[in-house]
Amino acid sequence: MQVTETSSEGLKRKLKVVVGADELGARFSAHLDKIKDQVQLKGFRKGKVPLAHIRKVFGRSVMNDVLQETIRETSSKAISDRKERPAMMPDIALADGASEIESVVAGTADLAYEMSFEVLPEVVLADFAGLKLERLVAEVEDAQLEEALADLAERNKVFASQAGREASEGDRVTIDFEGSIGGVPFERGAGENLQLVIGNSGFIPGFEDGIKGAKAGEARDVTATFPEAYPVAELAGKEAVFAVKIKDVEVPAKAEINEEFAKSLGMEGGLDELKGLVRAQLQRELDQASRMKLKRELLDALETAHDFELPPSLVAREFEAIWRQVMEGLAREGKTFADEGKTEEEARAEYQKIAERRVRLGLVVGEIGDKNKIEVTQDEMRRALMEHARRFPGQEKNVYEYFEKTPGAVQELRAPIFEDKVIDFVLEAAKPSERKVSRQELLDSLERVADA
């Protein structure tokens, strides 16, 4: 194999690779030797077909396989020998002339092809100790805790029956019902002892309005229409009549935050245990907000501290992915760039910069990980997969199968774990200063970061 560099401009490379006809012939013969014992043709026992006959029948097909394998192996070796890291898979261009290609397939000419690719730039890492970073530290305030407990009490209202009460907004009713369309009951259209809070939109439009004013013991017919986008096609857009029996009407009362309330939520330690759990959850949220702000600050610092040429192909691929999401979002919302107060050209320039930032930071984060041997362990991947699967109750098996069969999806799980480990490594070296702030100051700073 002979490799000649025909062009080198910035990160772009072009190589000409020539594989001699004699080497192709040796590869071709080796391939025939591999398959001869498996070949079965009419008139011959398996493995007993003469090699000359195999060459005559399968020669062209075998040579095509040999050429593909040769190009794959030699192009990889050419890059490896040069100790270069391609940004993406190289483009391979064979000779244009049909007669030349035919001669190569026939084994009478050398295989020559040109490969074009971009190499990853050299990333010289900055001194992380010189990064000026500040970690904002906020603690849960008593007022925040009281607000969270009040919200918890609001979401866990207690209901009490009230004789003669006409069902109204916010009341909880217990009902039996049977639905029909055109007088014919439909599947899964009936229920008993269903508890429904009026105003929570737990039923199809019109149903809750239809039982307002009803009292316990009353029966009435309620007419309601299934939405056009209802997931059951047979019911979508259809008007249904529900025969409803009101069994109970209960009025809501805000739960008192006391020992009894805490124990009703499973807190054996009573109110102190509940307050401790709520405070810990609130603190986790504040710590998360602090990390998000610090992480953005760190990524900004890393981008500023590293300046190198970016592979155009990587930037183009990143831009296309971003642009596709933007266009899909606009289409989904029925908007245009004019609604956003900008032209398409301005939007493209804005997202081009975002694409460049992502590529630059991706290369920097990858280099930090490689240089410092930061890896994602199997246990970390397993935990991430389990956590992801828990988001889809009842579909866990399908989630696991998807990740087993989709290699790219596994990378989606690995990437954020790897990035967080790199961030932790850099923060350890940078030793950010700390400043105590109020909860509101922390949230305001996070908002400013999001708007930047």
Tab-separated table of C-alpha atoms in Angstrom:
chain	number	residue	atom	x	y	z
A	1	MET	CA	0.000	0.000	0.000
A	2	GLN	CA	1.288	3.445	-0.949
A	3	VAL	CA	-0.130	6.595	0.668
A	4	THR	CA	0.508	10.079	-0.729
A	5	GLU	CA	-0.791	13.304	0.768
A	6	THR	CA	-2.187	15.343	-2.106
A	7	SER	CA	-3.625	18.242	-0.108
A	8	SER	CA	-3.329	19.692	3.377
A	9	GLU	CA	-5.172	22.886	4.165
A	10	GLY	CA	-5.980	23.744	7.765
A	11	LEU	CA	-7.764	20.715	9.158
A	12	LYS	CA	-8.606	19.327	5.715
A	13	ARG	CA	-6.606	16.420	4.289
A	14	LYS	CA	-6.609	14.528	0.984
A	15	LEU	CA	-4.703	11.294	0.550
A	16	LYS	CA	-4.182	9.081	-2.458
A	17	VAL	CA	-3.991	5.408	-1.580
A	18	VAL	CA	-2.744	2.757	-4.003
A	19	VAL	CA	-3.041	-0.961	-3.317
A	20	GLY	CA	-1.099	-3.107	-5.799
A	21	ALA	CA	-2.788	-5.688	-7.989
A	22	ASP	CA	-0.555	-8.372	-6.467
A	23	GLU	CA	-1.789	-7.538	-2.940
A	24	LEU	CA	-5.399	-7.580	-4.179
A	25	GLY	CA	-4.723	-10.964	-5.768
A	26	ALA	CA	-3.390	-12.332	-2.486
A	27	ARG	CA	-6.429	-11.011	-0.627
A	28	PHE	CA	-8.710	-12.493	-3.292
A	29	SER	CA	-7.064	-15.951	-3.002
A	30	ALA	CA	-7.235	-15.832	0.803
A	31	HIS	CA	-10.938	-15.005	0.600
A	32	LEU	CA	-11.570	-17.917	-1.762
A	33	ASP	CA	-9.735	-20.263	0.624
A	34	LYS	CA	-12.035	-19.091	3.421
A	35	ILE	CA	-15.246	-19.843	1.571
A	36	LYS	CA	-14.315	-22.941	-0.429
A	37	ASP	CA	-15.374	-25.383	2.279
A	38	GLN	CA	-18.809	-23.746	2.599
A	39	VAL	CA	-19.644	-23.499	-1.095
A	40	GLN	CA	-22.323	-25.903	-2.338
A	41	LEU	CA	-23.168	-26.114	-6.050
A	42	LYS	CA	-25.359	-28.476	-8.006
A	43	GLY	CA	-23.352	-31.498	-9.123
A	44	PHE	CA	-20.753	-31.119	-6.346
A	45	ARG	CA	-20.670	-32.178	-2.711
A	46	LYS	CA	-20.344	-29.394	-0.169
A	47	GLY	CA	-16.704	-28.369	0.164
A	48	LYS	CA	-15.671	-30.343	-2.933
A	49	VAL	CA	-16.213	-27.663	-5.579
A	50	PRO	CA	-12.919	-27.099	-7.474
A	51	LEU	CA	-11.317	-23.749	-6.681
A	52	ALA	CA	-11.159	-22.838	-10.384
A	53	HIS	CA	-14.919	-23.374	-10.656
A	54	ILE	CA	-15.589	-21.248	-7.550
A	55	ARG	CA	-13.428	-18.525	-9.073
A	56	LYS	CA	-15.417	-18.708	-12.306
A	57	VAL	CA	-18.854	-18.639	-10.626
A	58	PHE	CA	-18.202	-16.315	-7.688
A	59	GLY	CA	-15.059	-14.444	-8.747
A	60	ARG	CA	-16.654	-11.061	-9.430
A	61	SER	CA	-18.779	-11.150	-6.282
A	62	VAL	CA	-15.793	-12.204	-4.152
A	63	MET	CA	-13.599	-9.482	-5.656
A	64	ASN	CA	-16.247	-6.846	-4.857
A	65	ASP	CA	-16.228	-8.012	-1.230
A	66	VAL	CA	-12.417	-7.980	-1.224
A	67	LEU	CA	-12.344	-4.417	-2.596
A	68	GLN	CA	-14.764	-3.149	0.066
A	69	GLU	CA	-12.789	-4.834	2.830
A	70	THR	CA	-9.483	-3.585	1.387
A	71	ILE	CA	-10.699	0.021	1.211
A	72	ARG	CA	-12.022	-0.154	4.776
A	73	GLU	CA	-8.802	-1.630	6.178
A	74	THR	CA	-6.303	0.435	4.173
A	75	SER	CA	-8.090	3.768	4.727
A	76	SER	CA	-8.146	3.085	8.469
A	77	LYS	CA	-4.460	2.119	8.451
A	78	ALA	CA	-3.490	5.181	6.397
A	79	ILE	CA	-4.997	7.485	9.038
A	80	SER	CA	-3.634	5.421	11.910
A	81	ASP	CA	-0.092	5.479	10.484
A	82	ARG	CA	-0.270	9.260	10.274
A	83	LYS	CA	-1.467	9.394	13.895
A	84	GLU	CA	-4.359	11.624	12.914
A	85	ARG	CA	-7.860	11.672	14.347
A	86	PRO	CA	-10.558	12.200	11.702
A	87	ALA	CA	-13.467	14.401	12.755
A	88	MET	CA	-15.872	12.210	10.763
A	89	MET	CA	-15.752	9.211	8.440
A	90	PRO	CA	-13.557	9.968	5.401
A	91	ASP	CA	-15.107	10.414	1.954
A	92	ILE	CA	-13.763	7.780	-0.444
A	93	ALA	CA	-13.601	8.474	-4.175
A	94	LEU	CA	-12.677	5.722	-6.632
A	95	ALA	CA	-11.450	6.278	-10.181
A	96	ASP	CA	-14.184	7.633	-12.454
A	97	GLY	CA	-13.395	5.613	-15.552
A	98	ALA	CA	-15.522	2.502	-15.998
A	99	SER	CA	-12.694	0.663	-17.759
A	100	GLU	CA	-10.292	1.412	-14.868
A	101	ILE	CA	-12.750	0.085	-12.309
A	102	GLU	CA	-13.390	-2.975	-14.465
A	103	SER	CA	-9.646	-3.679	-14.607
A	104	VAL	CA	-9.406	-3.444	-10.814
A	105	VAL	CA	-12.341	-5.859	-10.388
A	106	ALA	CA	-10.735	-8.180	-12.915
A	107	GLY	CA	-7.548	-8.099	-10.823
A	108	THR	CA	-5.378	-6.699	-13.618
A	109	ALA	CA	-4.864	-3.188	-12.242
A	110	ASP	CA	-3.929	-1.542	-8.985
A	111	LEU	CA	-6.670	-0.216	-6.742
A	112	ALA	CA	-6.330	3.569	-6.406
A	113	TYR	CA	-8.653	5.812	-4.470
A	114	GLU	CA	-8.662	9.242	-2.887
A	115	MET	CA	-9.828	9.881	0.657
A	116	SER	CA	-10.850	13.292	1.980
A	117	PHE	CA	-11.353	14.038	5.665
A	118	GLU	CA	-10.965	16.622	8.387
A	119	VAL	CA	-8.756	16.015	11.391
A	120	LEU	CA	-9.546	17.012	14.928
A	121	PRO	CA	-7.521	20.029	16.019
A	122	GLU	CA	-4.870	19.895	18.704
A	123	VAL	CA	-6.463	21.111	21.924
A	124	VAL	CA	-3.961	22.620	24.354
A	125	LEU	CA	-5.731	22.616	27.701
A	126	ALA	CA	-5.712	25.737	29.835
A	127	ASP	CA	-4.557	25.840	33.452
A	128	PHE	CA	-7.784	25.134	35.320
A	129	ALA	CA	-6.412	26.630	38.523
A	130	GLY	CA	-6.438	29.999	36.771
A	131	LEU	CA	-10.185	29.933	36.079
A	132	LYS	CA	-12.064	32.504	38.172
A	133	LEU	CA	-15.302	30.869	39.295
A	134	GLU	CA	-17.808	31.579	42.042
A	135	ARG	CA	-20.194	29.099	43.635
A	136	LEU	CA	-23.384	30.639	45.018
A	137	VAL	CA	-24.563	28.961	48.208
A	138	ALA	CA	-28.167	29.324	49.356
A	139	GLU	CA	-29.869	27.654	52.303
A	140	VAL	CA	-33.552	26.891	52.741
A	141	GLU	CA	-35.295	29.771	54.469
A	142	ASP	CA	-38.064	29.212	57.019
A	143	ALA	CA	-40.534	31.119	54.835
A	144	GLN	CA	-39.718	28.812	51.906
A	145	LEU	CA	-40.294	25.753	54.098
A	146	GLU	CA	-43.662	27.091	55.303
A	147	GLU	CA	-44.677	27.845	51.729
A	148	ALA	CA	-43.772	24.304	50.623
A	149	LEU	CA	-45.723	22.770	53.537
A	150	ALA	CA	-48.733	24.946	52.699
A	151	ASP	CA	-48.553	23.788	49.085
A	152	LEU	CA	-48.336	20.177	50.267
A	153	ALA	CA	-51.437	20.705	52.417
A	154	GLU	CA	-53.228	22.265	49.440
A	155	ARG	CA	-52.435	19.227	47.301
A	156	ASN	CA	-53.617	16.876	50.028
A	157	LYS	CA	-56.972	18.444	50.780
A	158	VAL	CA	-59.388	16.565	52.988
A	159	PHE	CA	-62.989	16.193	51.872
A	160	ALA	CA	-66.081	15.857	54.033
A	161	SER	CA	-69.609	14.870	52.982
A	162	GLN	CA	-72.218	17.582	53.270
A	163	ALA	CA	-75.907	16.637	53.184
A	164	GLY	CA	-77.956	18.512	50.595
A	165	ARG	CA	-74.831	20.029	49.011
A	166	GLU	CA	-75.088	20.898	45.315
A	167	ALA	CA	-71.886	19.862	43.567
A	168	SER	CA	-69.796	22.858	42.558
A	169	GLU	CA	-66.251	23.789	41.495
A	170	GLY	CA	-63.658	22.166	43.765
A	171	ASP	CA	-66.070	19.647	45.305
A	172	ARG	CA	-65.356	15.939	45.123
A	173	VAL	CA	-68.177	13.753	43.871
A	174	THR	CA	-68.456	9.977	43.970
A	175	ILE	CA	-70.376	8.635	40.991
A	176	ASP	CA	-71.476	5.573	39.048
A	177	PHE	CA	-71.793	6.146	35.297
A	178	GLU	CA	-72.475	4.379	32.018
A	179	GLY	CA	-71.832	6.020	28.672
A	180	SER	CA	-73.458	5.352	25.324
A	181	ILE	CA	-73.273	6.721	21.796
A	182	GLY	CA	-76.504	6.648	19.838
A	183	GLY	CA	-78.003	4.538	22.603
A	184	VAL	CA	-75.270	1.882	22.347
A	185	PRO	CA	-72.874	1.454	25.322
A	186	PHE	CA	-69.205	1.660	24.349
A	187	GLU	CA	-66.205	-0.249	25.659
A	188	ARG	CA	-64.708	1.039	28.920
A	189	GLY	CA	-67.470	3.642	29.101
A	190	ALA	CA	-68.777	2.653	32.529
A	191	GLY	CA	-67.491	2.900	36.091
A	192	GLU	CA	-68.508	2.601	39.717
A	193	ASN	CA	-67.530	4.629	42.776
A	194	LEU	CA	-65.398	6.978	40.684
A	195	GLN	CA	-64.184	9.983	42.680
A	196	LEU	CA	-63.907	13.163	40.640
A	197	VAL	CA	-62.880	16.659	41.756
A	198	ILE	CA	-64.874	19.158	39.719
A	199	GLY	CA	-62.592	21.580	37.932
A	200	ASN	CA	-59.588	19.249	37.725
A	201	SER	CA	-60.407	18.373	34.087
A	202	GLY	CA	-60.260	14.680	34.878
A	203	PHE	CA	-62.976	13.825	32.343
A	204	ILE	CA	-63.817	14.757	28.764
A	205	PRO	CA	-64.989	18.341	28.144
A	206	GLY	CA	-68.551	18.967	29.269
A	207	PHE	CA	-68.811	16.067	31.699
A	208	GLU	CA	-67.863	17.980	34.849
A	209	ASP	CA	-70.096	20.896	33.914
A	210	GLY	CA	-72.917	18.411	33.479
A	211	ILE	CA	-72.813	17.250	37.097
A	212	LYS	CA	-72.542	20.681	38.672
A	213	GLY	CA	-75.571	21.402	40.840
A	214	ALA	CA	-76.321	17.709	41.423
A	215	LYS	CA	-76.958	16.366	44.942
A	216	ALA	CA	-76.175	12.980	46.518
A	217	GLY	CA	-78.794	10.397	45.461
A	218	GLU	CA	-79.627	12.242	42.242
A	219	ALA	CA	-79.455	10.612	38.805
A	220	ARG	CA	-79.096	12.561	35.600
A	221	ASP	CA	-77.999	12.205	32.002
A	222	VAL	CA	-74.887	14.164	31.042
A	223	THR	CA	-74.031	14.918	27.423
A	224	ALA	CA	-70.349	15.417	26.552
A	225	THR	CA	-68.265	15.261	23.379
A	226	PHE	CA	-64.971	13.408	22.995
A	227	PRO	CA	-62.163	15.623	21.614
A	228	GLU	CA	-61.243	15.254	17.943
A	229	ALA	CA	-57.739	14.225	19.045
A	230	TYR	CA	-58.998	11.558	21.470
A	231	PRO	CA	-56.615	8.545	21.303
A	232	VAL	CA	-59.438	6.020	20.747
A	233	ALA	CA	-60.375	6.561	17.100
A	234	GLU	CA	-63.877	5.052	17.479
A	235	LEU	CA	-64.747	7.710	20.070
A	236	ALA	CA	-62.881	10.754	18.742
A	237	GLY	CA	-65.255	13.654	18.051
A	238	LYS	CA	-68.340	11.628	19.050
A	239	GLU	CA	-71.096	12.950	21.321
A	240	ALA	CA	-71.868	10.597	24.204
A	241	VAL	CA	-74.608	10.461	26.825
A	242	PHE	CA	-73.642	9.338	30.327
A	243	ALA	CA	-76.213	8.008	32.761
A	244	VAL	CA	-74.770	9.296	36.034
A	245	LYS	CA	-75.762	8.508	39.620
A	246	ILE	CA	-74.390	10.915	42.254
A	247	LYS	CA	-73.530	8.886	45.351
A	248	ASP	CA	-71.775	11.520	47.461
A	249	VAL	CA	-70.814	15.193	47.363
A	250	GLU	CA	-67.895	16.294	49.535
A	251	VAL	CA	-66.595	19.783	50.211
A	252	PRO	CA	-62.861	20.443	50.388
A	253	ALA	CA	-61.008	21.652	53.436
A	254	LYS	CA	-57.354	22.545	53.565
A	255	ALA	CA	-55.445	20.051	55.684
A	256	GLU	CA	-53.940	21.384	58.886
A	257	ILE	CA	-50.182	21.033	59.082
A	258	ASN	CA	-49.877	19.036	62.268
A	259	GLU	CA	-48.780	15.655	63.603
A	260	GLU	CA	-51.892	13.929	62.260
A	261	PHE	CA	-51.342	15.362	58.768
A	262	ALA	CA	-47.708	14.225	58.770
A	263	LYS	CA	-48.660	10.699	59.829
A	264	SER	CA	-51.361	10.566	57.133
A	265	LEU	CA	-48.500	10.954	54.655
A	266	GLY	CA	-46.622	8.005	56.180
A	267	MET	CA	-44.286	9.995	58.425
A	268	GLU	CA	-43.973	7.831	61.538
A	269	GLY	CA	-41.758	10.509	63.097
A	270	GLY	CA	-44.582	13.017	62.759
A	271	LEU	CA	-44.282	16.666	61.801
A	272	ASP	CA	-40.543	16.938	62.503
A	273	GLU	CA	-39.815	14.118	60.069
A	274	LEU	CA	-42.045	15.702	57.414
A	275	LYS	CA	-40.353	19.080	57.825
A	276	GLY	CA	-36.941	17.427	57.606
A	277	LEU	CA	-37.812	15.633	54.356
A	278	VAL	CA	-39.337	18.741	52.779
A	279	ARG	CA	-36.363	20.878	53.817
A	280	ALA	CA	-33.925	18.302	52.384
A	281	GLN	CA	-35.812	18.260	49.067
A	282	LEU	CA	-35.815	22.059	48.897
A	283	GLN	CA	-32.078	22.108	49.658
A	284	ARG	CA	-31.430	19.633	46.846
A	285	GLU	CA	-33.279	21.936	44.467
A	286	LEU	CA	-31.205	24.927	45.592
A	287	ASP	CA	-27.992	22.924	45.258
A	288	GLN	CA	-29.058	21.882	41.766
A	289	ALA	CA	-29.727	25.501	40.811
A	290	SER	CA	-26.320	26.498	42.201
A	291	ARG	CA	-24.598	23.773	40.187
A	292	MET	CA	-26.434	24.745	36.996
A	293	LYS	CA	-25.280	28.347	37.390
A	294	LEU	CA	-21.696	27.303	38.198
A	295	LYS	CA	-21.625	24.807	35.323
A	296	ARG	CA	-22.688	27.456	32.810
A	297	GLU	CA	-20.070	29.821	34.225
A	298	LEU	CA	-17.424	27.107	33.930
A	299	LEU	CA	-18.383	26.251	30.338
A	300	ASP	CA	-18.197	29.944	29.444
A	301	ALA	CA	-14.731	30.113	31.013
A	302	LEU	CA	-13.575	26.988	29.152
A	303	GLU	CA	-14.811	28.375	25.845
A	304	THR	CA	-13.003	31.667	26.435
A	305	ALA	CA	-9.782	29.914	27.498
A	306	HIS	CA	-9.538	27.704	24.384
A	307	ASP	CA	-9.153	29.035	20.863
A	308	PHE	CA	-8.556	26.631	17.973
A	309	GLU	CA	-9.831	25.930	14.476
A	310	LEU	CA	-13.063	23.935	14.357
A	311	PRO	CA	-13.707	21.105	11.871
A	312	PRO	CA	-16.334	22.562	9.461
A	313	SER	CA	-18.080	19.189	9.116
A	314	LEU	CA	-18.708	18.922	12.855
A	315	VAL	CA	-20.017	22.485	13.039
A	316	ALA	CA	-22.261	21.889	10.007
A	317	ARG	CA	-23.677	18.689	11.519
A	318	GLU	CA	-24.344	20.424	14.856
A	319	PHE	CA	-25.946	23.403	13.138
A	320	GLU	CA	-28.222	21.158	11.083
A	321	ALA	CA	-29.388	19.353	14.228
A	322	ILE	CA	-30.115	22.656	16.002
A	323	TRP	CA	-31.784	24.189	12.943
A	324	ARG	CA	-34.018	21.148	12.469
A	325	GLN	CA	-35.248	21.447	16.066
A	326	VAL	CA	-35.852	25.179	15.651
A	327	MET	CA	-37.858	24.720	12.444
A	328	GLU	CA	-39.894	21.879	13.937
A	329	GLY	CA	-40.619	24.039	16.980
A	330	LEU	CA	-41.794	26.961	14.842
A	331	ALA	CA	-43.983	24.671	12.743
A	332	ARG	CA	-45.485	23.086	15.850
A	333	GLU	CA	-46.351	26.492	17.311
A	334	GLY	CA	-47.429	27.975	13.984
A	335	LYS	CA	-44.867	30.769	14.242
A	336	THR	CA	-42.278	32.410	11.987
A	337	PHE	CA	-38.988	34.164	12.719
A	338	ALA	CA	-40.830	37.461	12.381
A	339	ASP	CA	-42.874	36.476	15.454
A	340	GLU	CA	-39.556	36.119	17.284
A	341	GLY	CA	-38.532	39.612	16.199
A	342	LYS	CA	-35.721	38.499	13.872
A	343	THR	CA	-35.045	37.513	10.269
A	344	GLU	CA	-34.104	34.011	9.168
A	345	GLU	CA	-30.620	35.294	8.358
A	346	GLU	CA	-30.218	36.665	11.885
A	347	ALA	CA	-31.498	33.401	13.343
A	348	ARG	CA	-29.039	31.389	11.248
A	349	ALA	CA	-26.138	33.547	12.442
A	350	GLU	CA	-27.266	33.136	16.056
A	351	TYR	CA	-27.570	29.354	15.838
A	352	GLN	CA	-24.295	29.116	13.916
A	353	LYS	CA	-22.559	30.620	16.955
A	354	ILE	CA	-24.352	28.162	19.236
A	355	ALA	CA	-23.222	25.269	17.020
A	356	GLU	CA	-19.623	26.505	17.134
A	357	ARG	CA	-19.778	26.840	20.924
A	358	ARG	CA	-21.108	23.294	21.305
A	359	VAL	CA	-18.442	21.811	19.034
A	360	ARG	CA	-15.635	23.737	20.753
A	361	LEU	CA	-16.803	22.735	24.229
A	362	GLY	CA	-17.384	19.153	23.106
A	363	LEU	CA	-13.774	18.906	21.917
A	364	VAL	CA	-12.442	20.547	25.086
A	365	VAL	CA	-14.501	18.309	27.388
A	366	GLY	CA	-13.455	15.234	25.386
A	367	GLU	CA	-9.778	16.226	25.579
A	368	ILE	CA	-9.991	16.767	29.352
A	369	GLY	CA	-11.571	13.350	29.734
A	370	ASP	CA	-8.991	11.623	27.500
A	371	LYS	CA	-5.971	13.320	29.075
A	372	ASN	CA	-7.138	12.546	32.618
A	373	LYS	CA	-8.534	9.063	31.907
A	374	ILE	CA	-12.052	9.976	32.988
A	375	GLU	CA	-14.406	7.127	32.167
A	376	VAL	CA	-18.043	6.211	32.661
A	377	THR	CA	-18.302	2.899	34.492
A	378	GLN	CA	-20.726	0.094	33.738
A	379	ASP	CA	-22.368	0.660	37.128
A	380	GLU	CA	-22.957	4.319	36.280
A	381	MET	CA	-24.473	3.351	32.941
A	382	ARG	CA	-26.654	0.728	34.603
A	383	ARG	CA	-27.956	3.230	37.155
A	384	ALA	CA	-28.652	5.784	34.431
A	385	LEU	CA	-30.563	3.206	32.398
A	386	MET	CA	-32.632	2.150	35.423
A	387	GLU	CA	-33.423	5.776	36.225
A	388	HIS	CA	-34.454	6.398	32.622
A	389	ALA	CA	-36.650	3.289	32.555
A	390	ARG	CA	-38.438	4.379	35.735
A	391	ARG	CA	-39.799	7.366	33.837
A	392	PHE	CA	-41.919	4.967	31.761
A	393	PRO	CA	-43.939	2.864	34.236
A	394	GLY	CA	-45.059	-0.406	32.718
A	395	GLN	CA	-42.775	0.060	29.691
A	396	GLU	CA	-39.467	-0.775	31.379
A	397	LYS	CA	-38.873	-3.889	29.259
A	398	ASN	CA	-39.366	-1.932	26.027
A	399	VAL	CA	-36.952	0.748	27.240
A	400	TYR	CA	-34.240	-1.830	28.012
A	401	GLU	CA	-34.732	-3.510	24.619
A	402	TYR	CA	-34.484	-0.159	22.836
A	403	PHE	CA	-31.124	0.637	24.427
A	404	GLU	CA	-29.830	-2.889	23.753
A	405	LYS	CA	-30.655	-2.610	20.055
A	406	THR	CA	-29.759	1.064	19.527
A	407	PRO	CA	-26.040	1.827	20.046
A	408	GLY	CA	-26.530	5.565	19.514
A	409	ALA	CA	-29.079	5.686	22.322
A	410	VAL	CA	-26.511	4.342	24.776
A	411	GLN	CA	-24.277	7.304	23.899
A	412	GLU	CA	-27.156	9.634	24.789
A	413	LEU	CA	-27.088	8.172	28.302
A	414	ARG	CA	-23.301	8.199	28.558
A	415	ALA	CA	-22.666	11.767	27.322
A	416	PRO	CA	-24.235	13.704	30.236
A	417	ILE	CA	-22.586	11.418	32.811
A	418	PHE	CA	-19.188	11.896	31.165
A	419	GLU	CA	-19.668	15.658	30.954
A	420	ASP	CA	-20.634	15.892	34.647
A	421	LYS	CA	-17.552	13.894	35.656
A	422	VAL	CA	-15.330	16.207	33.610
A	423	ILE	CA	-17.040	19.248	35.158
A	424	ASP	CA	-16.398	17.844	38.644
A	425	PHE	CA	-12.742	17.227	37.759
A	426	VAL	CA	-12.241	20.795	36.528
A	427	LEU	CA	-14.070	22.297	39.505
A	428	GLU	CA	-11.813	20.356	41.850
A	429	ALA	CA	-8.777	21.931	40.158
A	430	ALA	CA	-10.299	25.413	39.800
A	431	LYS	CA	-11.391	25.625	43.454
A	432	PRO	CA	-14.183	28.178	42.954
A	433	SER	CA	-14.787	30.727	45.689
A	434	GLU	CA	-18.093	30.583	47.570
A	435	ARG	CA	-20.583	33.318	48.320
A	436	LYS	CA	-23.703	32.975	50.432
A	437	VAL	CA	-26.836	34.378	48.829
A	438	SER	CA	-30.567	34.263	49.380
A	439	ARG	CA	-32.762	31.846	47.479
A	440	GLN	CA	-34.111	34.695	45.345
A	441	GLU	CA	-30.630	35.933	44.480
A	442	LEU	CA	-29.683	32.425	43.360
A	443	LEU	CA	-32.787	32.044	41.186
A	444	ASP	CA	-32.297	35.518	39.694
A	445	SER	CA	-28.681	34.701	38.799
A	446	LEU	CA	-29.823	31.487	37.134
A	447	GLU	CA	-32.395	33.413	35.139
A	448	ARG	CA	-29.757	35.861	33.939
A	449	VAL	CA	-27.578	32.932	32.856
A	450	ALA	CA	-30.491	31.407	30.928
A	451	ASP	CA	-31.125	34.711	29.127
A	452	ALA	CA	-27.453	35.226	28.234
